[in-house]
CSV table of C-alpha atoms in Angstrom, one decimal:
chain,number,residue,atom,x,y,z
L,1,UNK,CA,18.4,-19.2,15.7
L,2,UNK,CA,21.5,-21.3,15.5
L,3,UNK,CA,20.7,-24.6,14.7
L,4,UNK,CA,16.8,-26.3,13.8
L,5,UNK,CA,18.3,-30.3,13.4
L,6,UNK,CA,20.5,-31.0,16.9
L,7,UNK,CA,19.5,-34.5,16.4
L,8,UNK,CA,20.2,-35.2,13.5
L,9,UNK,CA,23.9,-32.6,13.9
L,10,UNK,CA,24.1,-35.6,16.7
L,11,UNK,CA,23.4,-38.5,15.2
L,12,UNK,CA,26.0,-37.3,12.4
L,13,UNK,CA,23.5,-37.3,9.6
L,14,UNK,CA,23.7,-34.5,6.5
L,15,UNK,CA,20.5,-33.0,5.9
L,16,UNK,CA,18.2,-35.5,7.5
L,17,UNK,CA,16.6,-35.3,11.4
L,18,UNK,CA,16.6,-38.4,13.4
L,19,UNK,CA,13.5,-39.2,11.8
L,20,UNK,CA,15.3,-39.8,8.7
L,21,UNK,CA,13.1,-36.2,7.4
L,22,UNK,CA,14.8,-33.9,5.0
L,23,UNK,CA,13.7,-30.5,7.2
L,24,UNK,CA,14.9,-27.9,4.3
L,25,UNK,CA,11.4,-30.1,2.6
L,26,UNK,CA,8.6,-28.9,4.5
L,27,UNK,CA,8.3,-25.1,5.1
L,28,UNK,CA,5.2,-25.4,2.9
L,29,UNK,CA,3.5,-27.9,4.8
L,30,UNK,CA,5.2,-27.5,8.2
L,31,UNK,CA,4.4,-30.7,9.4
L,32,UNK,CA,7.2,-31.0,11.7
L,33,UNK,CA,7.9,-29.5,15.1
L,34,UNK,CA,11.3,-28.0,13.8
L,35,UNK,CA,10.2,-26.1,11.4
L,36,UNK,CA,7.0,-25.1,12.2
L,37,UNK,CA,8.7,-23.8,15.8
L,38,UNK,CA,11.0,-21.1,13.2
L,39,UNK,CA,7.8,-20.1,11.4
L,40,UNK,CA,5.5,-19.7,14.4
L,41,UNK,CA,8.6,-17.5,16.1
L,42,UNK,CA,8.8,-15.1,12.2
L,43,UNK,CA,5.0,-14.7,12.6
L,44,UNK,CA,4.5,-13.6,16.0
L,45,UNK,CA,7.6,-10.9,15.3
L,46,UNK,CA,5.9,-9.6,11.8
L,47,UNK,CA,2.5,-9.6,14.5
L,48,UNK,CA,4.4,-6.9,16.7
L,49,UNK,CA,5.0,-5.4,13.5
L,50,UNK,CA,8.8,-6.1,12.6
L,51,UNK,CA,9.4,-7.0,9.2
L,52,UNK,CA,12.1,-9.7,7.3
L,53,UNK,CA,14.8,-8.2,5.5
L,54,UNK,CA,16.9,-11.2,4.7
L,55,UNK,CA,16.5,-14.8,5.4
L,56,UNK,CA,19.9,-17.2,5.2
L,57,UNK,CA,19.7,-20.5,6.2
L,58,UNK,CA,23.3,-21.7,6.5
L,59,UNK,CA,23.7,-25.4,5.3
L,60,UNK,CA,27.1,-27.6,4.5
L,61,UNK,CA,28.1,-29.5,1.5
L,62,UNK,CA,30.6,-30.5,-0.4
L,63,UNK,CA,31.5,-26.7,-1.9
L,64,UNK,CA,30.9,-23.1,-1.0
L,65,UNK,CA,27.8,-22.0,-2.7
L,66,UNK,CA,25.3,-19.9,-3.0
L,67,UNK,CA,21.7,-20.7,-4.3
L,68,UNK,CA,19.8,-17.5,-4.5
L,69,UNK,CA,16.5,-16.1,-6.6
L,70,UNK,CA,16.8,-16.1,-10.2
L,71,UNK,CA,17.4,-12.7,-11.6
L,72,UNK,CA,14.5,-12.8,-12.9
L,73,UNK,CA,12.7,-12.2,-10.0
L,74,UNK,CA,12.7,-9.2,-7.8
L,75,UNK,CA,12.9,-8.8,-4.1
L,76,UNK,CA,12.2,-6.4,-1.1
L,77,UNK,CA,16.1,-5.9,-2.1
L,78,UNK,CA,17.1,-5.2,-5.7
L,79,UNK,CA,20.0,-7.9,-7.1
L,80,UNK,CA,20.9,-8.3,-3.3
L,81,UNK,CA,23.1,-11.6,-3.7
L,82,UNK,CA,25.4,-9.6,-7.3
L,83,UNK,CA,25.6,-6.6,-4.9
L,84,UNK,CA,26.1,-8.7,-2.0
L,85,UNK,CA,28.5,-10.7,-3.1
L,86,UNK,CA,29.8,-8.0,-5.3
L,87,UNK,CA,31.5,-6.1,-2.3
L,88,UNK,CA,32.8,-9.4,-1.3
L,89,UNK,CA,34.5,-9.7,-3.8
L,90,UNK,CA,36.2,-7.0,-3.7
L,91,UNK,CA,38.2,-8.0,-0.8
L,92,UNK,CA,40.1,-10.0,-2.8
L,93,UNK,CA,38.2,-13.1,-1.2
L,94,UNK,CA,37.6,-16.5,-4.1
L,95,UNK,CA,33.7,-16.3,-4.3
L,96,UNK,CA,31.8,-18.8,-3.7
L,97,UNK,CA,29.7,-20.4,-6.6
L,98,UNK,CA,26.4,-18.2,-7.3
L,99,UNK,CA,23.8,-20.9,-8.2
L,100,UNK,CA,20.5,-19.1,-9.1
L,101,UNK,CA,17.5,-21.6,-8.7
L,102,UNK,CA,14.0,-20.3,-9.9
L,103,UNK,CA,11.6,-20.3,-6.7
L,104,UNK,CA,9.2,-23.4,-7.5
L,105,UNK,CA,7.1,-25.6,-5.2
L,106,UNK,CA,10.0,-27.2,-3.1
L,107,UNK,CA,9.9,-26.9,0.2
L,108,UNK,CA,12.7,-25.1,1.1
L,109,UNK,CA,13.5,-22.1,3.5
L,110,UNK,CA,14.4,-19.7,0.5
L,111,UNK,CA,11.6,-21.3,-1.3
L,112,UNK,CA,9.2,-20.4,1.5
L,113,UNK,CA,10.2,-17.3,2.9
L,114,UNK,CA,10.8,-15.0,-0.5
L,115,UNK,CA,7.3,-16.1,-1.3
L,116,UNK,CA,5.5,-15.3,2.1
L,117,UNK,CA,7.8,-11.9,2.8
L,118,UNK,CA,9.2,-11.2,-1.0
L,119,UNK,CA,13.0,-11.0,0.8
L,120,UNK,CA,16.0,-11.9,-0.7
L,121,UNK,CA,16.2,-15.7,0.9
L,122,UNK,CA,19.7,-17.3,0.4
L,123,UNK,CA,20.7,-21.1,1.2
L,124,UNK,CA,24.7,-20.4,2.4
L,125,UNK,CA,26.7,-23.9,1.9
L,126,UNK,CA,29.3,-23.9,3.3
L,127,UNK,CA,31.7,-26.5,2.1
L,128,UNK,CA,32.7,-29.6,4.5
L,129,UNK,CA,36.2,-29.4,3.6
L,130,UNK,CA,36.4,-25.7,4.2
L,131,UNK,CA,39.1,-24.8,7.1
L,132,UNK,CA,37.0,-23.4,9.8
L,133,UNK,CA,39.5,-20.5,10.5
L,134,UNK,CA,38.7,-19.5,6.5
L,135,UNK,CA,35.1,-19.7,7.7
L,136,UNK,CA,35.0,-17.7,9.9
L,137,UNK,CA,37.0,-14.9,8.5
L,138,UNK,CA,34.9,-15.2,5.6
L,139,UNK,CA,32.0,-14.6,7.7
L,140,UNK,CA,33.5,-11.5,9.1
L,141,UNK,CA,33.8,-10.4,5.5
L,142,UNK,CA,30.3,-11.2,4.4
L,143,UNK,CA,28.9,-10.3,7.7
L,144,UNK,CA,30.7,-6.6,6.4
L,145,UNK,CA,29.7,-6.8,3.4
L,146,UNK,CA,25.6,-7.5,4.1
L,147,UNK,CA,25.5,-4.7,6.4
L,148,UNK,CA,27.0,-2.0,3.4
L,149,UNK,CA,24.3,-3.2,0.9
L,150,UNK,CA,21.3,-2.4,3.7
L,151,UNK,CA,22.7,1.1,4.0
L,152,UNK,CA,22.9,2.0,0.5
L,153,UNK,CA,19.7,0.8,0.5
L,154,UNK,CA,18.1,2.5,3.5
L,155,UNK,CA,15.1,0.6,2.7
L,156,UNK,CA,13.1,3.7,5.5
L,157,UNK,CA,14.4,6.7,7.1
L,158,UNK,CA,15.4,6.5,10.3
L,159,UNK,CA,13.9,7.3,13.5
L,160,UNK,CA,16.3,9.2,15.3
L,161,UNK,CA,19.0,11.9,14.2
L,162,UNK,CA,21.7,10.0,12.1
L,163,UNK,CA,24.2,12.9,12.5
L,164,UNK,CA,25.9,14.4,15.9
L,165,UNK,CA,24.2,17.9,18.0
L,166,UNK,CA,24.7,20.4,14.8
L,167,UNK,CA,22.9,23.6,16.5
L,168,UNK,CA,23.2,25.4,20.3
L,169,UNK,CA,19.9,24.4,20.6
L,170,UNK,CA,20.7,20.6,20.6
L,171,UNK,CA,23.3,20.8,22.6
L,172,UNK,CA,21.7,22.3,25.1
L,173,UNK,CA,18.9,18.9,25.0
L,174,UNK,CA,21.8,17.0,25.8
L,175,UNK,CA,23.0,18.8,28.8
L,176,UNK,CA,19.8,19.2,30.0
L,177,UNK,CA,19.3,15.3,29.9
L,178,UNK,CA,22.9,15.0,32.2
L,179,UNK,CA,21.1,17.4,35.0
L,180,UNK,CA,18.5,15.2,34.5
L,181,UNK,CA,20.4,12.3,34.8
L,182,UNK,CA,22.1,14.3,38.3
L,183,UNK,CA,18.8,15.4,39.3
L,184,UNK,CA,16.9,11.6,39.1
L,185,UNK,CA,19.5,9.8,41.4
L,186,UNK,CA,21.6,8.3,38.2
L,187,UNK,CA,25.1,8.2,38.8
L,188,UNK,CA,28.9,6.6,38.3
L,189,UNK,CA,30.7,4.8,39.6
L,190,UNK,CA,32.4,6.2,43.0
L,191,UNK,CA,35.2,8.1,42.5
L,192,UNK,CA,37.2,5.4,44.1
L,193,UNK,CA,36.4,3.2,41.4
L,194,UNK,CA,37.2,5.0,37.8
L,195,UNK,CA,35.9,2.9,35.1
L,196,UNK,CA,36.4,5.1,32.0
L,197,UNK,CA,35.3,2.6,29.4
L,198,UNK,CA,32.1,2.6,31.2
L,199,UNK,CA,30.8,6.2,31.4
L,200,UNK,CA,27.2,5.7,30.6
L,201,UNK,CA,25.0,5.6,33.6
L,202,UNK,CA,22.0,3.6,32.2
L,203,UNK,CA,24.6,0.8,31.9
L,204,UNK,CA,25.9,0.6,35.1
L,205,UNK,CA,25.1,-2.0,37.5
L,206,UNK,CA,24.0,-2.0,41.2
L,207,UNK,CA,27.3,-2.7,42.6
L,208,UNK,CA,28.4,0.0,40.5
L,209,UNK,CA,26.3,2.6,41.8
L,210,UNK,CA,27.0,4.4,45.0
L,211,UNK,CA,26.4,2.5,48.9
L,212,UNK,CA,24.6,6.0,49.9
L,213,UNK,CA,22.5,6.4,47.5
L,214,UNK,CA,19.2,5.9,48.7
L,215,UNK,CA,15.9,6.5,46.3
L,216,UNK,CA,14.7,9.6,48.2
L,217,UNK,CA,17.9,10.9,47.5
L,218,UNK,CA,16.7,11.8,43.8
L,219,UNK,CA,15.6,15.4,43.8
L,220,UNK,CA,13.6,14.4,40.9
L,221,UNK,CA,11.7,11.3,41.2
L,222,UNK,CA,11.1,8.4,38.2
L,223,UNK,CA,8.0,9.3,37.0
L,224,UNK,CA,8.6,12.8,36.3
L,225,UNK,CA,12.2,11.9,35.0
L,226,UNK,CA,10.3,9.6,32.7
L,227,UNK,CA,7.9,11.8,31.4
L,228,UNK,CA,10.9,14.9,31.1
L,229,UNK,CA,13.3,12.8,29.6
L,230,UNK,CA,10.1,11.0,26.9
L,231,UNK,CA,9.9,14.7,26.0
L,232,UNK,CA,13.3,15.4,25.7
L,233,UNK,CA,13.5,12.8,23.3
L,234,UNK,CA,10.2,14.2,21.3
L,235,UNK,CA,11.5,17.4,21.0
L,236,UNK,CA,15.1,16.3,20.2
L,237,UNK,CA,13.7,14.0,16.9
L,238,UNK,CA,11.8,17.1,15.5
L,239,UNK,CA,12.4,20.1,14.5
L,240,UNK,CA,14.4,22.2,17.1
L,241,UNK,CA,14.0,26.1,16.8
L,242,UNK,CA,16.9,28.3,15.9
L,243,UNK,CA,17.2,29.3,19.7
L,244,UNK,CA,20.2,29.9,22.0
L,245,UNK,CA,18.0,30.3,25.4
L,246,UNK,CA,17.0,28.0,28.2
L,247,UNK,CA,13.1,29.4,28.3
L,248,UNK,CA,12.5,28.7,24.7
L,249,UNK,CA,13.4,24.5,25.7
L,250,UNK,CA,12.0,25.1,29.5
L,251,UNK,CA,8.3,26.7,28.0
L,252,UNK,CA,8.6,23.8,25.6
L,253,UNK,CA,9.0,20.4,28.3
L,254,UNK,CA,6.1,22.6,30.0
L,255,UNK,CA,4.3,22.5,27.7
L,256,UNK,CA,4.5,18.5,27.7
L,257,UNK,CA,4.9,17.9,30.9
L,258,UNK,CA,3.7,20.0,33.2
L,259,UNK,CA,5.3,23.3,35.7
L,260,UNK,CA,6.8,20.5,37.2
L,261,UNK,CA,9.5,20.0,34.5
L,262,UNK,CA,11.2,23.6,35.7
L,263,UNK,CA,13.0,20.8,38.3
L,264,UNK,CA,15.1,19.9,35.9
L,265,UNK,CA,16.3,23.0,36.1
L,266,UNK,CA,17.2,22.6,40.2
L,267,UNK,CA,20.5,23.6,41.3
L,268,UNK,CA,22.0,25.6,38.7
L,269,UNK,CA,21.4,28.8,36.4
L,270,UNK,CA,20.8,30.1,33.2
L,271,UNK,CA,24.5,30.8,32.5
L,272,UNK,CA,25.8,27.3,33.7
L,273,UNK,CA,23.8,25.6,31.0
L,274,UNK,CA,24.8,27.7,28.2
L,275,UNK,CA,27.8,28.4,29.4
L,276,UNK,CA,28.4,24.2,29.2
L,277,UNK,CA,26.5,24.1,25.6
L,278,UNK,CA,29.0,26.5,24.4
L,279,UNK,CA,32.5,24.0,25.6
L,280,UNK,CA,30.4,20.8,24.2
L,281,UNK,CA,30.4,23.2,20.8
L,282,UNK,CA,34.1,23.8,21.1
L,283,UNK,CA,35.1,20.0,21.6
L,284,UNK,CA,32.2,18.8,18.8
L,285,UNK,CA,34.2,22.0,16.1
L,286,UNK,CA,37.4,20.1,17.7
L,287,UNK,CA,36.6,16.6,16.9
L,288,UNK,CA,35.1,17.0,13.4
L,289,UNK,CA,38.9,19.0,12.7
L,290,UNK,CA,40.2,16.3,14.2
L,291,UNK,CA,38.6,13.6,12.0
L,292,UNK,CA,39.6,15.4,9.4
L,293,UNK,CA,43.0,16.3,10.2
L,294,UNK,CA,43.2,12.0,10.8
L,295,UNK,CA,41.7,11.6,6.7
L,296,UNK,CA,45.1,13.6,5.6
L,297,UNK,CA,47.1,12.4,7.2
L,298,UNK,CA,45.9,8.7,6.2
L,299,UNK,CA,46.4,9.9,2.6
L,300,UNK,CA,49.6,11.1,3.5
L,301,UNK,CA,50.4,8.0,5.3
L,302,UNK,CA,49.6,6.0,2.0
L,303,UNK,CA,52.0,8.5,-0.3
L,304,UNK,CA,54.8,7.5,1.5
L,305,UNK,CA,54.7,4.1,1.5
L,306,UNK,CA,54.4,4.0,-2.4
L,307,UNK,CA,57.2,6.1,-2.7
L,308,UNK,CA,59.9,4.8,-0.4
L,309,UNK,CA,62.3,4.5,-2.8
L,310,UNK,CA,61.0,7.5,-5.3
L,311,UNK,CA,64.4,9.9,-5.1
L,312,UNK,CA,63.8,13.5,-4.7
L,313,UNK,CA,66.2,16.4,-3.7
L,314,UNK,CA,65.8,17.7,-0.5
L,315,UNK,CA,66.5,21.8,-0.3
L,316,UNK,CA,68.5,23.8,2.3
L,317,UNK,CA,67.1,27.7,1.3
L,318,UNK,CA,65.9,26.9,-1.5
L,319,UNK,CA,69.2,25.2,-2.8
L,320,UNK,CA,69.3,21.5,-3.6
L,321,UNK,CA,71.7,19.7,-1.0
L,322,UNK,CA,71.7,15.9,-1.3
L,323,UNK,CA,68.9,13.3,-1.8
L,324,UNK,CA,66.1,12.0,0.1
L,325,UNK,CA,62.8,10.3,-0.5
L,326,UNK,CA,59.7,11.2,-1.3
L,327,UNK,CA,58.6,9.0,1.3
L,328,UNK,CA,60.9,10.6,3.7
L,329,UNK,CA,59.4,14.1,2.8
L,330,UNK,CA,55.6,12.4,3.4
L,331,UNK,CA,56.6,12.1,7.1
L,332,UNK,CA,58.0,14.9,7.8
L,333,UNK,CA,54.7,16.6,7.2
L,334,UNK,CA,52.9,13.8,8.8
L,335,UNK,CA,54.9,14.7,12.0
L,336,UNK,CA,53.8,18.3,11.5
L,337,UNK,CA,50.5,17.2,11.3
L,338,UNK,CA,50.7,14.8,14.1
L,339,UNK,CA,51.6,17.2,16.1
L,340,UNK,CA,48.9,19.7,14.8
L,341,UNK,CA,46.2,17.2,16.3
L,342,UNK,CA,47.8,16.4,19.8
L,343,UNK,CA,47.3,20.6,20.5
L,344,UNK,CA,44.3,20.0,19.0
L,345,UNK,CA,43.5,17.0,22.0
């Protein structure tokens, strides 16, 4: 929520609204419409099954300072604030003052959100004289560190696979999904308007679709396509069978949707699908190797940078010939690894 005190800001007030009310003392009583609107909005999200995990209330004051819960108060993410600040400190930033304040009856958003939801609730005070470019850069570092803390915490198990496909059956599901999109009339841009940064069909605007494609041209109608897609997702997010046969996938789709699910096989053979799947597996394997190769190159280049001036002998047929540096030698290794990467690509 970008700003709940626009009239106070417009008038140049430091912490009050137009009616000289300090809104950060109103969160428990909620007498004023600005605070009441935020509270009702959050309650509405919670009623939909969503769960707040962190409250940040941005203010300005004379210095950079974080107001957080005390060390004795247990939040839903334990020790969130010190862990967060610790990660920011690893970026060699000058940390803001960390002011621990035990929860009280004072009607601040920090107190309200902690008492109501048990979540880390922090007042993020930015110094009035902090240079704007520095404030923006710090926000980027803080945001990244915040995500890292939540990633470590893993509050809830993922509802979708956390890793890329690892089996023939999983790749076959992806290939089958591509067939479904094609048969349902979903297209990429016309071939005379290539845009390789926009290959996911569902994100295209109407103007990007072929003008001669009518709804009736779709081999599979929208309703059936939706039901097949839903069945595919249910299969993909479940325990996949150890199978490389399309007939096993087709049976699962028919069990979920009905015999019309077989329409997704129009215009292709099992050999077509299996061939595509094998190519996808090879591609995924090459990508895995390429990622690991890039990691090796990164370490070699870091080591070369550290040894730009480390003198060692160069050899010709095993005999010392002329001096060189360890950095130069390591760059030669990287050149070979680069050629390997280019061949894989």
